Structure formats: structure tokens, C-alpha cells
Amino acid sequence: MQPGAWDALAGDAALYSSHRWLLYGEELADSASRHLVASAGGSDVAALPAHRFTGKVPHFYDPAVLFPGAAEPATPERPLLLGGTRLGYTSEVIVAPGTAGPVAEAGTAALLDRFRELGAADGALTALLYLTDASVGRLLPLLGPRDRVVMMDATAVLAVPADGMEGYRGLFTARQFKSRRLEMRRYAEAGCRTEVQRLSECHHLLGPLSAQVLRRYGHPVTDESESERFAQQAPLFDDNCRVLSAWQGDRMVGFTQFFFWGRTMYARSHGLDDSIGREAKLYFNLTYYEAVKYAAAHGYRLLDLSCDAFEAKVTRGARLQPLWGVVLDAPWSGPVLDRVRAEEKARREEYASHDAGIESEVARLVAGRG
């Protein structure tokens, strides 16, 4: 399928289902990828990317990591067939914009049947990971008793007021916003200014700042490997990516990278100079306050802030949305299934402690499956 036709099909989906993002992930060449497409009446109505792993799987897409003791590492004899994206942490069964309900249901059923067939023919563990509520809602009527649905993560999304910071201020009480205002003041008092740049203009500056953050959290990266990553992204994403960067004089001291798709800005990589990052509140200013200003000025209505650090995100106006794992014909029962469910219960309680809205209507339907 041509890139334009694919993106028209994926117009209502997230960035991570777009042609360029899928291409970016597939260029890592760690899996064999294919794209399942369902058609009706001569039109493509639904789609599902699928990736076959026979060895090392990206860490947070590896069922052996996500469900320890309940799944084994992928091997040539027992591969992993992964549905959805393999990079980005939001997956979907893609449905073309404006598709009528019955046609969407039939297309989804055809995709799921074909996905099952591919997994069964290969003896693969077959899973769809980081699915949105909407996709799980479509899949639930099609799942059998041995298909397991597990809330495995969440993403934080901030609705951007059309009037920017004025409306953003209205999301909080005066007391709550006092700490937000203090963070903005710290940024200004540190002599920081914000610039908005294309990747092609600044990718050579991002690697060392990103590496400082990633190494702090235990990721084995180097300045050089991070610099190479951003250099590889530049020719692919230069027109739909911007870097909001903080500068002191002629020195970049921090940045947050955003990708654009539809009316949403997707926050991805972040970097900062540890010598000033905490003092100047770089992360909060670039990822929230400066981003809200930019989004409102350019007609974007959502900031997708991805996973992790939920308390910081919710207290700054974001809301949590569930991300689901669906493992088809899961070989889980008895103590193994009990352990998976206990771990899920702990996650759900943690997420709900930040935002009770995580228990969505789809979450209630999943609970009703037993």
C-alpha cells in the first residue's frame, strides 16, 4: 500500500500507526513485518501491522519481560507474533475514518482471524500489546475464553485549552497553580529562553542531553548512540517533528521532542543538562507549559505525554487512558494466571490512585469477562 493510502486509512489512529512511524520501527530490522488489510466494497476499511520475532524482542514489548513466569523468550521454534506497533507504546486495530459500524466490525473480525491463523501456523505466541480502549472495545466480542486481556500500562493525555495558558490556568485551583507558577518563575530566573527548531537544525545537540537522562534511569546508552538516533530521525520526520529547547545564552541546556499527527502533539525524547535541569525546572516547562503555549497557538488540541511518571503528569492537568495487552489462546491457568491477575490488580490500583478515570467503560467490560 502506498504511504498516502495507508495514512488515509490510519487517519483516526495515533502517530504510532502512521506510515512513517511504522517504517521507522521496521528499519530497526529486528523482526519480519507485514501489514494485514481488510477490504469491503473495493475499499480498505481496517488494518493491523504484524511483526514476527524469532530472537531478541524490544524490552518493553517482550511478553517474557511483561509477564514474567507466564511467557518464554521468543525463539525460531517458538516465535512471537506481535500485532500493532513495535515502537511507541500505543497500538490499534486501525479502522478507516467514517467506516460504518457493521463494516468496521466485519473488518476487525477478518483481521483477527487472519492474525490467529498466522500465529497458529507458526506455533507462535500471538499478542497485541499497548492497545487503546477503542481497539479493545472492538475486539472484545470476538475473543474466546482462552484469550486473555490485561491492563498493562497507561498513557497520559492533556487536553489543550484553545486559549492556551489562560485556559490551562483554569484547570487548577489558585493554590494548585501556585506551584506551577513557581516552576515557570524558576525557568525565567535561570535565564532560560525557549526556541522551537526542526530536527535538521538541532539534532547534533540532542544526544548528550538525552543520554544524561537515560543513564540516570539505568539505560546503557552513550552520547554517540543517542546522537546517531536523532540523526537517523531527521530525514524521516523533519516536517512533522519539532524540538522545544531551553537555552542559556548560546548553550542548549534542555529539550523535549514532539511529533505531530492530526491535532495531537506526541512527546517523545527528553534531555537536559543535569547541572541546571532541576534548578530551572526544565522538564516541566518544556514538556507542559511551553508545549501548551505552542499547541494552542498552532491549533493542536491534545498533548500525548506517554507512559510513566503519572503523578507528575496528572497533577499538571493530564488524564490517564488504559493501554491493554491481548494474548490470544494464552497458555495461562492456575497459579500462573493468578500471578498475572495479581500484578494487573496492583497496577490498576496504582493508576487509579492518580486518576480514577482509568477505570473506563471498556475496563468495566473487560472485568465483566471474568
Tab-separated table of C-alpha atoms in Angstrom:
chain	number	residue	atom	x	y	z
A	1	MET	CA	0.000	0.000	0.000
A	2	GLN	CA	1.297	3.487	-0.835
A	3	PRO	CA	2.199	5.787	2.115
A	4	GLY	CA	-0.618	8.230	1.349
A	5	ALA	CA	-3.226	5.476	1.156
A	6	TRP	CA	-2.017	3.948	4.411
A	7	ASP	CA	-2.126	7.292	6.227
A	8	ALA	CA	-5.639	7.955	4.915
A	9	LEU	CA	-6.673	4.597	6.372
A	10	ALA	CA	-4.936	5.422	9.671
A	11	GLY	CA	-6.251	8.975	9.869
A	12	ASP	CA	-8.159	8.427	13.128
A	13	ALA	CA	-5.364	6.400	14.732
A	14	ALA	CA	-2.365	7.599	16.731
A	15	LEU	CA	1.006	8.703	15.370
A	16	TYR	CA	2.345	5.217	16.029
A	17	SER	CA	0.094	3.718	13.351
A	18	SER	CA	1.219	6.202	10.683
A	19	HIS	CA	3.269	5.038	7.709
A	20	ARG	CA	6.426	6.906	8.672
A	21	TRP	CA	6.405	5.738	12.267
A	22	LEU	CA	5.898	2.114	11.244
A	23	LEU	CA	8.705	2.476	8.702
A	24	TYR	CA	10.968	3.955	11.373
A	25	GLY	CA	10.354	0.980	13.662
A	26	GLU	CA	10.745	-1.562	10.888
A	27	GLU	CA	14.080	-0.078	9.827
A	28	LEU	CA	15.476	-1.494	13.078
A	29	ALA	CA	15.332	-4.847	11.234
A	30	ASP	CA	14.794	-6.947	14.346
A	31	SER	CA	11.605	-8.598	13.069
A	32	ALA	CA	9.811	-9.625	9.893
A	33	SER	CA	6.914	-7.226	9.380
A	34	ARG	CA	3.762	-7.402	7.324
A	35	HIS	CA	0.571	-5.374	7.172
A	36	LEU	CA	-2.812	-7.054	7.233
A	37	VAL	CA	-5.558	-5.117	5.437
A	38	ALA	CA	-9.290	-5.871	5.305
A	39	SER	CA	-11.345	-4.558	2.391
A	40	ALA	CA	-15.061	-4.227	1.685
A	41	GLY	CA	-16.801	-2.957	-1.442
A	42	GLY	CA	-13.487	-2.206	-3.109
A	43	SER	CA	-12.216	-0.013	-0.241
A	44	ASP	CA	-9.703	-0.709	2.506
A	45	VAL	CA	-11.572	-0.485	5.807
A	46	ALA	CA	-9.240	-1.851	8.502
A	47	ALA	CA	-5.608	-2.797	9.032
A	48	LEU	CA	-3.216	-4.351	11.526
A	49	PRO	CA	0.594	-4.304	11.376
A	50	ALA	CA	2.168	-7.612	12.458
A	51	HIS	CA	5.771	-8.312	13.455
A	52	ARG	CA	7.384	-11.746	13.800
A	53	PHE	CA	10.256	-12.008	16.283
A	54	THR	CA	12.460	-15.092	16.500
A	55	GLY	CA	15.050	-13.759	18.928
A	56	LYS	CA	15.588	-10.613	20.976
A	57	VAL	CA	12.402	-8.568	21.379
A	58	PRO	CA	12.377	-4.864	22.386
A	59	HIS	CA	12.452	-4.936	26.177
A	60	PHE	CA	9.016	-3.500	26.935
A	61	TYR	CA	7.374	-5.421	24.082
A	62	ASP	CA	8.674	-8.775	25.270
A	63	PRO	CA	5.958	-10.895	26.939
A	64	ALA	CA	8.737	-12.706	28.820
A	65	VAL	CA	9.530	-9.345	30.468
A	66	LEU	CA	5.975	-8.075	30.778
A	67	PHE	CA	4.546	-11.331	32.135
A	68	PRO	CA	7.482	-12.968	33.948
A	69	GLY	CA	6.949	-16.645	34.537
A	70	ALA	CA	3.947	-16.674	32.204
A	71	ALA	CA	5.734	-16.304	28.848
A	72	GLU	CA	9.006	-17.552	27.431
A	73	PRO	CA	11.534	-15.646	25.300
A	74	ALA	CA	10.977	-15.808	21.548
A	75	THR	CA	12.957	-18.411	19.609
A	76	PRO	CA	12.940	-19.611	15.970
A	77	GLU	CA	10.937	-22.627	17.162
A	78	ARG	CA	8.530	-20.572	19.261
A	79	PRO	CA	8.411	-17.053	17.754
A	80	LEU	CA	6.428	-14.052	18.923
A	81	LEU	CA	3.816	-12.635	16.559
A	82	LEU	CA	3.159	-9.089	17.713
A	83	GLY	CA	0.166	-7.116	16.448
A	84	GLY	CA	0.157	-3.326	16.306
A	85	THR	CA	3.173	-1.095	16.616
A	86	ARG	CA	6.538	-2.347	17.883
A	87	LEU	CA	7.711	1.114	18.980
A	88	GLY	CA	5.829	3.899	20.748
A	89	TYR	CA	3.511	2.188	23.274
A	90	THR	CA	0.159	2.845	21.628
A	91	SER	CA	-1.239	0.137	19.344
A	92	GLU	CA	-4.523	-0.066	17.481
A	93	VAL	CA	-6.620	-2.141	15.183
A	94	ILE	CA	-6.784	0.579	12.537
A	95	VAL	CA	-10.231	1.437	11.167
A	96	ALA	CA	-10.670	3.869	8.281
A	97	PRO	CA	-12.309	7.185	9.226
A	98	GLY	CA	-16.066	7.199	8.685
A	99	THR	CA	-16.388	3.423	8.364
A	100	ALA	CA	-19.894	2.252	9.285
A	101	GLY	CA	-20.162	0.170	12.455
A	102	PRO	CA	-21.084	-3.176	10.851
A	103	VAL	CA	-18.333	-2.807	8.226
A	104	ALA	CA	-15.773	-1.932	10.922
A	105	GLU	CA	-16.842	-4.964	12.952
A	106	ALA	CA	-16.536	-7.277	9.947
A	107	GLY	CA	-13.128	-5.845	9.051
A	108	THR	CA	-11.865	-6.226	12.601
A	109	ALA	CA	-13.091	-9.832	12.701
A	110	ALA	CA	-11.335	-10.618	9.412
A	111	LEU	CA	-8.071	-9.141	10.684
A	112	LEU	CA	-8.239	-11.032	13.963
A	113	ASP	CA	-8.984	-14.311	12.183
A	114	ARG	CA	-6.028	-13.835	9.859
A	115	PHE	CA	-3.757	-12.846	12.742
A	116	ARG	CA	-4.757	-16.007	14.623
A	117	GLU	CA	-4.099	-18.132	11.529
A	118	LEU	CA	-0.612	-16.694	11.105
A	119	GLY	CA	0.236	-17.344	14.741
A	120	ALA	CA	-1.152	-20.883	14.736
A	121	ALA	CA	0.676	-21.796	11.516
A	122	ASP	CA	3.947	-20.654	13.050
A	123	GLY	CA	3.453	-22.073	16.546
A	124	ALA	CA	3.882	-18.519	17.784
A	125	LEU	CA	2.858	-16.763	20.958
A	126	THR	CA	0.392	-14.272	19.481
A	127	ALA	CA	-0.198	-10.963	21.232
A	128	LEU	CA	-1.389	-7.399	20.708
A	129	LEU	CA	0.264	-5.045	23.192
A	130	TYR	CA	-0.493	-1.471	24.326
A	131	LEU	CA	-3.924	-1.454	22.721
A	132	THR	CA	-6.204	1.524	23.211
A	133	ASP	CA	-9.641	1.320	24.786
A	134	ALA	CA	-11.262	1.744	21.366
A	135	SER	CA	-9.408	-1.221	19.883
A	136	VAL	CA	-10.103	-3.460	22.851
A	137	GLY	CA	-13.764	-2.484	22.663
A	138	ARG	CA	-13.823	-3.685	19.048
A	139	LEU	CA	-12.019	-6.910	19.874
A	140	LEU	CA	-13.898	-7.976	23.000
A	141	PRO	CA	-16.913	-9.551	21.209
A	142	LEU	CA	-14.504	-11.593	19.068
A	143	LEU	CA	-12.362	-13.069	21.842
A	144	GLY	CA	-12.622	-16.591	23.170
A	145	PRO	CA	-12.350	-17.861	26.754
A	146	ARG	CA	-8.599	-18.590	26.452
A	147	ASP	CA	-7.816	-15.133	25.086
A	148	ARG	CA	-6.554	-13.022	27.959
A	149	VAL	CA	-6.990	-9.254	28.276
A	150	VAL	CA	-4.743	-7.452	30.749
A	151	MET	CA	-4.403	-3.759	31.591
A	152	MET	CA	-0.648	-3.461	31.203
A	153	ASP	CA	0.040	0.281	31.206
A	154	ALA	CA	-1.490	3.705	30.690
A	155	THR	CA	-0.801	6.820	28.685
A	156	ALA	CA	-1.256	10.373	29.930
A	157	VAL	CA	-3.126	12.853	27.709
A	158	LEU	CA	-3.561	16.554	28.366
A	159	ALA	CA	-6.412	18.395	26.652
A	160	VAL	CA	-5.053	21.757	25.443
A	161	PRO	CA	-7.405	24.707	26.046
A	162	ALA	CA	-7.959	26.763	22.897
A	163	ASP	CA	-6.850	29.908	24.764
A	164	GLY	CA	-3.565	28.353	25.843
A	165	MET	CA	-2.121	29.223	29.227
A	166	GLU	CA	-5.155	31.253	30.262
A	167	GLY	CA	-7.369	28.195	29.912
A	168	TYR	CA	-4.676	25.917	31.328
A	169	ARG	CA	-4.567	28.034	34.471
A	170	GLY	CA	-8.292	27.407	34.828
A	171	LEU	CA	-7.689	23.655	35.251
A	172	PHE	CA	-6.339	24.297	38.743
A	173	THR	CA	-7.316	25.991	41.956
A	174	ALA	CA	-5.304	29.080	42.847
A	175	ARG	CA	-3.379	27.051	45.399
A	176	GLN	CA	-2.618	24.274	42.913
A	177	PHE	CA	-1.445	26.700	40.260
A	178	LYS	CA	0.882	28.445	42.685
A	179	SER	CA	3.429	25.625	42.373
A	180	ARG	CA	3.071	25.663	38.564
A	181	ARG	CA	3.745	29.403	38.557
A	182	LEU	CA	6.808	28.889	40.764
A	183	GLU	CA	8.210	26.369	38.263
A	184	MET	CA	7.771	28.894	35.447
A	185	ARG	CA	9.474	31.566	37.533
A	186	ARG	CA	12.443	29.285	38.236
A	187	TYR	CA	12.856	28.789	34.485
A	188	ALA	CA	12.860	32.525	33.820
A	189	GLU	CA	15.137	33.330	36.761
A	190	ALA	CA	17.685	30.818	35.467
A	191	GLY	CA	17.937	32.938	32.322
A	192	CYS	CA	16.329	30.316	30.075
A	193	ARG	CA	14.614	31.111	26.809
A	194	THR	CA	12.683	28.698	24.617
A	195	GLU	CA	13.359	28.037	20.957
A	196	VAL	CA	11.397	25.801	18.573
A	197	GLN	CA	13.524	24.011	15.982
A	198	ARG	CA	13.381	21.296	13.349
A	199	LEU	CA	15.411	18.159	13.918
A	200	SER	CA	17.617	19.063	10.963
A	201	GLU	CA	18.566	22.285	12.758
A	202	CYS	CA	19.497	20.832	16.135
A	203	HIS	CA	19.813	17.030	16.150
A	204	HIS	CA	23.580	17.281	16.666
A	205	LEU	CA	22.956	18.937	20.070
A	206	LEU	CA	20.417	16.472	21.457
A	207	GLY	CA	22.409	13.268	22.020
A	208	PRO	CA	24.456	14.254	25.099
A	209	LEU	CA	21.439	15.822	26.834
A	210	SER	CA	19.226	12.801	26.143
A	211	ALA	CA	21.947	10.411	27.276
A	212	GLN	CA	22.228	12.174	30.651
A	213	VAL	CA	18.554	11.475	31.348
A	214	LEU	CA	18.589	7.879	30.080
A	215	ARG	CA	21.744	6.922	32.008
A	216	ARG	CA	20.194	8.304	35.181
A	217	TYR	CA	17.432	5.697	34.768
A	218	GLY	CA	19.827	2.851	34.051
A	219	HIS	CA	19.745	2.729	30.246
A	220	PRO	CA	23.113	1.714	28.757
A	221	VAL	CA	23.419	4.473	26.158
A	222	THR	CA	26.242	6.720	25.042
A	223	ASP	CA	26.285	10.294	23.800
A	224	GLU	CA	27.262	8.916	20.405
A	225	SER	CA	24.458	6.336	20.200
A	226	GLU	CA	21.839	8.943	21.106
A	227	SER	CA	23.281	11.416	18.618
A	228	GLU	CA	23.076	8.764	15.920
A	229	ARG	CA	19.437	8.048	16.809
A	230	PHE	CA	18.413	11.669	16.322
A	231	ALA	CA	20.449	11.963	13.130
A	232	GLN	CA	18.594	8.943	11.723
A	233	GLN	CA	15.231	10.501	12.592
A	234	ALA	CA	15.940	13.873	10.982
A	235	PRO	CA	15.399	12.985	7.287
A	236	LEU	CA	12.293	10.938	8.076
A	237	PHE	CA	10.471	13.273	10.474
A	238	ASP	CA	11.769	16.771	9.787
A	239	ASP	CA	8.386	18.081	8.672
A	240	ASN	CA	6.280	16.629	11.499
A	241	CYS	CA	8.618	16.951	14.457
A	242	ARG	CA	9.682	19.972	16.483
A	243	VAL	CA	12.108	20.313	19.349
A	244	LEU	CA	11.189	22.697	22.160
A	245	SER	CA	14.568	23.602	23.602
A	246	ALA	CA	15.801	25.675	26.529
A	247	TRP	CA	18.828	27.898	26.040
A	248	GLN	CA	21.113	29.837	28.360
A	249	GLY	CA	22.966	32.275	26.160
A	250	ASP	CA	24.318	30.263	23.239
A	251	ARG	CA	24.075	26.883	25.033
A	252	MET	CA	21.184	24.400	24.764
A	253	VAL	CA	20.508	23.081	28.276
A	254	GLY	CA	17.368	21.011	27.734
A	255	PHE	CA	14.771	19.881	25.224
A	256	THR	CA	11.563	17.945	24.698
A	257	GLN	CA	10.892	16.392	21.291
A	258	PHE	CA	7.342	16.417	19.920
A	259	PHE	CA	5.896	14.635	16.895
A	260	PHE	CA	2.692	15.830	15.223
A	261	TRP	CA	-0.178	13.738	13.882
A	262	GLY	CA	-3.695	15.048	13.389
A	263	ARG	CA	-4.395	17.561	16.149
A	264	THR	CA	-2.144	15.872	18.705
A	265	MET	CA	1.427	16.603	19.791
A	266	TYR	CA	3.255	13.484	20.962
A	267	ALA	CA	6.024	14.000	23.498
A	268	ARG	CA	8.872	11.550	22.934
A	269	SER	CA	12.501	12.094	23.938
A	270	HIS	CA	13.641	14.474	26.621
A	271	GLY	CA	17.082	15.679	27.575
A	272	LEU	CA	18.626	18.114	29.993
A	273	ASP	CA	21.859	19.331	31.469
A	274	ASP	CA	21.941	17.879	34.969
A	275	SER	CA	23.836	20.906	36.268
A	276	ILE	CA	20.756	23.108	35.779
A	277	GLY	CA	17.823	20.834	34.988
A	278	ARG	CA	16.363	20.585	38.480
A	279	GLU	CA	17.089	24.168	39.461
A	280	ALA	CA	15.403	25.621	36.377
A	281	LYS	CA	12.577	23.044	36.218
A	282	LEU	CA	13.447	22.404	32.588
A	283	TYR	CA	11.361	19.259	32.134
A	284	PHE	CA	8.122	20.758	33.428
A	285	ASN	CA	8.493	23.981	31.484
A	286	LEU	CA	9.365	22.406	28.157
A	287	THR	CA	7.002	19.417	28.333
A	288	TYR	CA	3.952	21.180	29.803
A	289	TYR	CA	3.936	24.961	29.945
A	290	GLU	CA	5.845	25.826	26.775
A	291	ALA	CA	4.150	22.928	24.972
A	292	VAL	CA	0.669	24.171	25.931
A	293	LYS	CA	1.546	27.608	24.554
A	294	TYR	CA	2.862	26.152	21.298
A	295	ALA	CA	-0.032	23.704	20.883
A	296	ALA	CA	-2.715	26.348	21.413
A	297	ALA	CA	-1.009	28.776	19.034
A	298	HIS	CA	-0.799	26.147	16.284
A	299	GLY	CA	-4.221	24.501	16.603
A	300	TYR	CA	-3.263	21.306	18.423
A	301	ARG	CA	-5.787	20.079	20.954
A	302	LEU	CA	-4.021	17.258	22.780
A	303	LEU	CA	-0.619	16.585	24.295
A	304	ASP	CA	0.087	12.862	24.415
A	305	LEU	CA	2.631	12.513	27.224
A	306	SER	CA	3.037	8.724	27.013
A	307	CYS	CA	3.720	6.382	29.939
A	308	ASP	CA	5.427	6.652	33.340
A	309	ALA	CA	5.711	9.491	35.901
A	310	PHE	CA	1.919	9.549	36.199
A	311	GLU	CA	1.727	11.583	39.382
A	312	ALA	CA	3.697	14.451	37.814
A	313	LYS	CA	1.561	14.326	34.678
A	314	VAL	CA	-1.833	14.147	36.394
A	315	THR	CA	-1.002	16.953	38.830
A	316	ARG	CA	-0.193	19.102	35.795
A	317	GLY	CA	-3.533	18.512	34.122
A	318	ALA	CA	-3.199	15.214	32.229
A	319	ARG	CA	-5.628	12.291	32.427
A	320	LEU	CA	-4.787	8.614	32.173
A	321	GLN	CA	-6.064	6.269	29.485
A	322	PRO	CA	-5.633	2.468	29.735
A	323	LEU	CA	-3.309	0.507	27.486
A	324	TRP	CA	-4.127	-3.178	27.149
A	325	GLY	CA	-2.437	-6.419	26.302
A	326	VAL	CA	-4.374	-9.148	24.496
A	327	VAL	CA	-2.697	-12.552	24.386
A	328	LEU	CA	-4.528	-14.973	22.115
A	329	ASP	CA	-5.028	-18.525	23.320
A	330	ALA	CA	-2.816	-17.716	26.298
A	331	PRO	CA	-1.331	-20.788	27.992
A	332	TRP	CA	-2.160	-19.343	31.417
A	333	SER	CA	-4.095	-21.093	34.139
A	334	GLY	CA	-3.923	-21.826	37.858
A	335	PRO	CA	-1.113	-20.078	39.760
A	336	VAL	CA	0.323	-18.554	36.564
A	337	LEU	CA	-2.955	-16.814	35.733
A	338	ASP	CA	-3.379	-15.811	39.376
A	339	ARG	CA	0.027	-14.136	39.309
A	340	VAL	CA	-0.753	-12.241	36.086
A	341	ARG	CA	-4.036	-11.036	37.563
A	342	ALA	CA	-2.434	-10.038	40.882
A	343	GLU	CA	0.177	-7.955	39.065
A	344	GLU	CA	-2.553	-6.352	36.958
A	345	LYS	CA	-4.606	-5.563	40.058
A	346	ALA	CA	-1.634	-3.794	41.649
A	347	ARG	CA	-1.085	-1.720	38.501
A	348	ARG	CA	-4.728	-0.734	38.264
A	349	GLU	CA	-4.783	0.349	41.886
A	350	GLU	CA	-1.656	2.433	41.350
A	351	TYR	CA	-3.101	4.125	38.257
A	352	ALA	CA	-6.443	4.738	39.970
A	353	SER	CA	-4.632	6.405	42.879
A	354	HIS	CA	-3.548	9.067	40.376
A	355	ASP	CA	-6.694	9.186	38.226
A	356	ALA	CA	-9.871	7.245	38.998
A	357	GLY	CA	-10.907	7.704	35.362
A	358	ILE	CA	-8.527	4.907	34.382
A	359	GLU	CA	-11.425	2.558	35.155
A	360	SER	CA	-13.128	3.308	31.865
A	361	GLU	CA	-16.234	1.750	30.352
A	362	VAL	CA	-14.025	-0.681	28.444
A	363	ALA	CA	-12.241	-1.539	31.686
A	364	ARG	CA	-15.601	-2.454	33.192
A	365	LEU	CA	-16.424	-4.611	30.155
A	366	VAL	CA	-13.081	-6.390	30.471
A	367	ALA	CA	-13.752	-7.008	34.168
A	368	GLY	CA	-17.091	-8.491	33.221
A	369	ARG	CA	-15.362	-11.226	31.197
A	370	GLY	CA	-14.046	-12.684	34.424
